[in-house]
Amino acid sequence: MSPRPTAAPPPGPRIRSARSGPPTLEEVAFAAGVSRSTASRAINGGAKVSPRAQAAVDDAIARLGYAPNRAARSLVTRRTDSIALVVPEPDERILADPFLAGTIRGVGNALAATELQLVLLIARPGDGQGRTLRYLAGGHVDGAIVVSHHRGDALEAALAGGGLPAVFVGRPFRYRAELVYVDVDNVEGARIATRRLIDAGRRRIVTIAGPKDMSPGLDRLAGWQLALVEAGAGPRRSAVAHGDFTLAGGAAAMERLLAATPDLDAVFAASDLMAAGALGVLEAAGRRVPEDVAVIGFDDLGVATTTRPPLTTVRNPVEAMVRDAAGILLSLIAGGERPPGPRIHDAELVGRESG
Amino acid sequence: MSPRPTAAPPPGPRIRSARSGPPTLEEVAFAAGVSRSTASRAINGGAKVSPRAQAAVDDAIARLGYAPNRAARSLVTRRTDSIALVVPEPDERILADPFLAGTIRGVGNALAATELQLVLLIARPGDGQGRTLRYLAGGHVDGAIVVSHHRGDALEAALAGGGLPAVFVGRPFRYRAELVYVDVDNVEGARIATRRLIDAGRRRIVTIAGPKDMSPGLDRLAGWQLALVEAGAGPRRSAVAHGDFTLAGGAAAMERLLAATPDLDAVFAASDLMAAGALGVLEAAGRRVPEDVAVIGFDDLGVATTTRPPLTTVRNPVEAMVRDAAGILLSLIAGGERPPGPRIHDAELVGRESG
DNA sequence: AGCAAGCCTGAGAGCGCTGTCAGTCCCGAC
DNA sequence: GTCGGGACTGACAGCGCTCTCAGGCTTGCT
């Protein structure tokens, strides 16, 4: 019983505390004149609680400014009411920052309607299996959304067990049937971009591909190849240069391409940032865009409109994709069935001036 | 004692142990042949624990794959071992995404060495005092880093009480002595940028300022004015146009400026994104950059190198700034003294081609 | 050899909350 | 008037962990 000494400390100076900590359920119950159990019931769901008791508790909560202690609750319910967003360390070679921002926005939106909190886990590369995995396995979150991982990420293996509900954003490099993921249709996106180039009469279409250890890099390269094959033009080895999704990487790749295939008249870059890098090199080489060389990028996450000329690109619906992932995760956590296959979002061509 | 009924529930599909949930301290202690207390001591700090016991516990932990239950620990220690990163909803008018990414990277780095977790709180605009404030006040985190808020954010008032250790990144719009913050020297940054323009012989230097309800917007405007006054040239009213830190906003502002001050020969934009927008308008208007009009931006967070010509700009050391903020917060949480004043980082001019 | 002083260790009491279980109370029905 | 039953309610047992308290045991000193 003893509802804790309600001694009066110096007039509670600030927002919370200065008293002996935030109010507890015990105090709420006391203030409402009911038992702890009833107060608890009134707070959660309110089934089997008389309107009178409910009102009393609600009132007490408001008066005291009560907020349930998450730790205590989670200790008994075994739920944490928070999910992890696992992102790779945003190093130099990252897909570009806008991607991260879009991701966060998407998850944030999806979670806004719930009481779930977002715990950001930055998977540091050197860390390997360490911290992140331990945290995830430690039952500190109810589920996880994993973004943009590289080949060999231990996460995939660890999460494949299905112990923890998890959804990947972007096809896991090493696919396993148990893994749930959402993605943009990278192959198709690259295909339609390349197709546009072909339809415009370009004859020597090269590509700046992404890293070989990231699925978007691979898939976009495949789409480019596919389009060429469909058009009856087998791609040439010298027409591919790998970049690392950065501006500088794109520029370097463009230089290699120019050297290997001087007669190129179009380039499909696997990311806008790389396309931007290519633009610079092209200009320095005296090639006009799009007159001499058409350029198409991928992502449309911001950079595409800042370049000159503005980039024709393929829209990567990050936000919708991530919101989707969050929705699936929520359902998984609620005990829903694992969706039969990945959820692939359409990639849409955005025509601008570069190609 | 009873180390939990090892009844066999339907084959627990969990990632960890098919037993009943993750291992507990009790189990570790049992495996190590010591008491729960000793095991606990061995895990935390290990003071007053014999090497023998310590080794036994370490071994047991490794064997069992034990990870402390955060909820239980936090329930008794009253610390949550997590801090909040409060970011505003990244809406259209946001300072630009790279800022967010840099922020996250900075905090991540600073926290990497600790056991602290990062909880991301997205302060939705419509939400007002709601969720975010309640969460912060609810004792769910040990401290908070608050980023880039607008005028009137209720956070400032709520956090000024000092109940929760908090550090702002960017000068709070309504400054209070109790508020701790780190910032880049916006005034000085804008001043040196403008000064460079003056020294280059530019005579009619206009500015695309930021929104009037954000401190960086105001401060950068002030720096521009300061430089002009120092040079003996009072700024003219028509030489200022406010943008909203976006590309489109910058473009619109540039158009207004061009109309109001056709003879302008230099523009200082309060952000690179706005500068990029201005670049487009300038080109469309047939003004060459930098020959006819010099352009300098602010931030150097990525866009500056993708524009043509590349932007001369002022580097905003976001990452260092945020890392600094995290350091201060950590010290605050540890009971350290509140630093006497804000920590202001130097803004550095980065010369490129636009001005 | 005897005693104080450490050094380690184990027992135990909760932290705040939920959920089970056994009532209590008030009905209408018999 | 009594009884069965539904609607609510309160007591209580932990969830897993930390931390205070008392020891038990080894040392160091006299």
Coordinates of N, CA, C and O (backbone and C1' of nucleotides) in Angstrom, one line a residue, chain B residues 4 25 36 40 66 69 73, chain D residues 15-21:
Chain B
R4 N 13.9 -20.8 -12.9 CA 12.8 -20.7 -13.9 C 12.4 -22.1 -14.4 O 13.2 -22.8 -14.9
L25 N 20.7 -13.5 -16.0 CA 21.9 -13.4 -15.2 C 22.0 -14.6 -14.2 O 23.0 -15.1 -13.9
R36 N 24.3 -14.6 -8.1 CA 23.9 -13.6 -9.0 C 24.6 -12.3 -8.8 O 25.0 -11.6 -9.7
S40 N 26.8 -10.2 -11.4 CA 26.4 -8.8 -11.7 C 27.7 -7.9 -11.6 O 28.0 -7.1 -12.5
Y66 N 25.1 -14.4 -23.4 CA 24.3 -13.6 -22.5 C 24.4 -12.1 -22.9 O 25.4 -11.6 -23.2
N69 N 19.5 -7.8 -19.8 CA 18.2 -7.3 -20.1 C 18.1 -5.8 -19.7 O 18.2 -5.5 -18.6
R73 N 17.6 -3.8 -16.1 CA 18.7 -3.0 -15.6 C 18.2 -1.6 -15.4 O 18.4 -0.9 -14.3
Chain D
dC15 P 10.0 -14.7 -12.5 O5' 10.2 -13.6 -13.5 C5' 9.3 -13.5 -14.7 C4' 9.7 -12.3 -15.5 C3' 11.2 -12.0 -15.5 O3' 11.7 -12.3 -16.7 C1' 9.8 -10.0 -14.9
dG16 P 13.0 -13.3 -16.8 O5' 14.2 -12.3 -16.5 C5' 14.4 -11.3 -17.4 C4' 15.4 -10.3 -16.8 C3' 16.7 -10.9 -16.3 O3' 17.8 -10.1 -16.8 C1' 15.7 -9.6 -14.6
dC17 P 19.3 -10.4 -16.4 O5' 19.5 -9.2 -15.4 C5' 19.2 -7.9 -15.9 C4' 19.3 -6.9 -14.8 C3' 20.6 -6.8 -14.0 O3' 21.3 -5.6 -14.3 C1' 18.7 -6.8 -12.6
dT18 P 22.8 -5.4 -13.7 O5' 22.5 -4.6 -12.4 C5' 21.9 -3.3 -12.5 C4' 21.6 -2.7 -11.2 C3' 22.9 -2.5 -10.3 O3' 22.7 -1.2 -9.7 C1' 21.4 -3.8 -9.1
dC19 P 24.0 -0.4 -9.2 O5' 23.7 -0.3 -7.6 C5' 22.4 -0.4 -7.2 C4' 22.3 -0.7 -5.7 C3' 23.7 -0.5 -5.0 O3' 23.5 0.0 -3.7 C1' 23.0 -2.7 -4.7
dT20 P 24.7 0.7 -2.9 O5' 24.1 0.6 -1.4 C5' 22.7 0.5 -1.2 C4' 22.4 -0.5 -0.1 C3' 23.3 -0.4 1.0 O3' 22.6 -0.5 2.2 C1' 23.2 -2.6 0.2
dC21 P 23.2 0.0 3.6 O5' 23.1 -1.4 4.4 C5' 23.0 -2.6 3.7 C4' 22.8 -3.8 4.5 C3' 23.7 -3.9 5.7 O3' 23.1 -4.6 6.7 C1' 24.4 -5.5 4.1

